[in-house]
Amino acid sequence: MDDLWGPIEASDWQGTPCIAGRAATEADVKSGHAVFFIKGNSTPAQMNLPCCAIQTLEGGEVQPVVVVQAEVTPDGTILGVRPLAGGNGICLDYEVQLLSHGFAS
């Protein structure tokens, strides 16, 4: 894969690499399956991944994202997200609205 964090087609979101059922490792991040890794002290969140969401950014802007990682820490549930436009990011679970049926076409 030449561009780990390139754009995602809304119709192909289900094929987005993700990490589920365990905490991510550094190798998962390097391969594009996870956005972050935490050494110790996190557990996987109970989420079906990948999943579609709308993330609220600072300033109130929103963007469509694919959630590719979810881990529970003492500070809350941290999500690794991939914006459809490309790139990646980290946010807390309350900063996204999960979409149960994917992205509207």
mmCIF file with all atom_site columns, N, CA and C in Angstrom, residues 35-36 55 79-83 87-91:
data_model
loop_
_atom_site.group_PDB
_atom_site.id
_atom_site.type_symbol
_atom_site.label_atom_id
_atom_site.label_alt_id
_atom_site.label_comp_id
_atom_site.label_asym_id
_atom_site.label_entity_id
_atom_site.label_seq_id
_atom_site.pdbx_PDB_ins_code
_atom_site.Cartn_x
_atom_site.Cartn_y
_atom_site.Cartn_z
_atom_site.occupancy
_atom_site.B_iso_or_equiv
_atom_site.pdbx_formal_charge
_atom_site.auth_seq_id
_atom_site.auth_comp_id
_atom_site.auth_asym_id
_atom_site.auth_atom_id
_atom_site.pdbx_PDB_model_num
ATOM 1  N N  . VAL A 1 35 ? -4.337  3.622  14.190 1.00 0.00 ? 35 VAL A N  1
ATOM 2  C CA . VAL A 1 35 ? -3.841  4.992  14.156 1.00 0.00 ? 35 VAL A CA 1
ATOM 3  C C  . VAL A 1 35 ? -2.881  5.260  15.313 1.00 0.00 ? 35 VAL A C  1
ATOM 4  N N  . PHE A 1 36 ? -3.057  4.561  16.427 1.00 0.00 ? 36 PHE A N  1
ATOM 5  C CA . PHE A 1 36 ? -2.230  4.794  17.606 1.00 0.00 ? 36 PHE A CA 1
ATOM 6  C C  . PHE A 1 36 ? -2.002  3.479  18.326 1.00 0.00 ? 36 PHE A C  1
ATOM 7  N N  . GLN A 1 55 ? -17.590 12.930 12.821 1.00 0.00 ? 55 GLN A N  1
ATOM 8  C CA . GLN A 1 55 ? -16.763 13.476 13.896 1.00 0.00 ? 55 GLN A CA 1
ATOM 9  C C  . GLN A 1 55 ? -16.972 14.978 13.979 1.00 0.00 ? 55 GLN A C  1
ATOM 10 N N  . LEU A 1 79 ? -10.671 6.693  20.104 1.00 0.00 ? 79 LEU A N  1
ATOM 11 C CA . LEU A 1 79 ? -10.927 6.143  18.780 1.00 0.00 ? 79 LEU A CA 1
ATOM 12 C C  . LEU A 1 79 ? -9.848  6.586  17.808 1.00 0.00 ? 79 LEU A C  1
ATOM 13 N N  . GLY A 1 80 ? -9.460  5.679  16.934 1.00 0.00 ? 80 GLY A N  1
ATOM 14 C CA . GLY A 1 80 ? -8.621  6.012  15.792 1.00 0.00 ? 80 GLY A CA 1
ATOM 15 C C  . GLY A 1 80 ? -9.551  6.136  14.597 1.00 0.00 ? 80 GLY A C  1
ATOM 16 N N  . VAL A 1 81 ? -9.480  7.261  13.902 1.00 0.00 ? 81 VAL A N  1
ATOM 17 C CA . VAL A 1 81 ? -10.401 7.515  12.790 1.00 0.00 ? 81 VAL A CA 1
ATOM 18 C C  . VAL A 1 81 ? -9.632  7.842  11.515 1.00 0.00 ? 81 VAL A C  1
ATOM 19 N N  . ARG A 1 82 ? -10.294 7.552  10.396 1.00 0.00 ? 82 ARG A N  1
ATOM 20 C CA . ARG A 1 82 ? -9.779  7.883  9.068  1.00 0.00 ? 82 ARG A CA 1
ATOM 21 C C  . ARG A 1 82 ? -10.803 8.761  8.369  1.00 0.00 ? 82 ARG A C  1
ATOM 22 N N  . PRO A 1 83 ? -10.544 10.056 8.198  1.00 0.00 ? 83 PRO A N  1
ATOM 23 C CA . PRO A 1 83 ? -11.461 10.910 7.443  1.00 0.00 ? 83 PRO A CA 1
ATOM 24 C C  . PRO A 1 83 ? -11.555 10.432 5.994  1.00 0.00 ? 83 PRO A C  1
ATOM 25 N N  . GLY A 1 87 ? -5.996  11.039 5.513  1.00 0.00 ? 87 GLY A N  1
ATOM 26 C CA . GLY A 1 87 ? -5.364  11.329 6.785  1.00 0.00 ? 87 GLY A CA 1
ATOM 27 C C  . GLY A 1 87 ? -5.886  10.421 7.888  1.00 0.00 ? 87 GLY A C  1
ATOM 28 N N  . ASN A 1 88 ? -5.561  10.769 9.115  1.00 0.00 ? 88 ASN A N  1
ATOM 29 C CA . ASN A 1 88 ? -6.026  10.004 10.268 1.00 0.00 ? 88 ASN A CA 1
ATOM 30 C C  . ASN A 1 88 ? -6.121  10.932 11.460 1.00 0.00 ? 88 ASN A C  1
ATOM 31 N N  . GLY A 1 89 ? -6.729  10.440 12.515 1.00 0.00 ? 89 GLY A N  1
ATOM 32 C CA . GLY A 1 89 ? -6.865  11.249 13.712 1.00 0.00 ? 89 GLY A CA 1
ATOM 33 C C  . GLY A 1 89 ? -7.262  10.408 14.904 1.00 0.00 ? 89 GLY A C  1
ATOM 34 N N  . ILE A 1 90 ? -7.197  11.031 16.050 1.00 0.00 ? 90 ILE A N  1
ATOM 35 C CA . ILE A 1 90 ? -7.561  10.409 17.313 1.00 0.00 ? 90 ILE A CA 1
ATOM 36 C C  . ILE A 1 90 ? -8.584  11.308 17.987 1.00 0.00 ? 90 ILE A C  1
ATOM 37 N N  . CYS A 1 91 ? -9.601  10.700 18.570 1.00 0.00 ? 91 CYS A N  1
ATOM 38 C CA . CYS A 1 91 ? -10.603 11.479 19.298 1.00 0.00 ? 91 CYS A CA 1
ATOM 39 C C  . CYS A 1 91 ? -11.193 10.614 20.402 1.00 0.00 ? 91 CYS A C  1
#
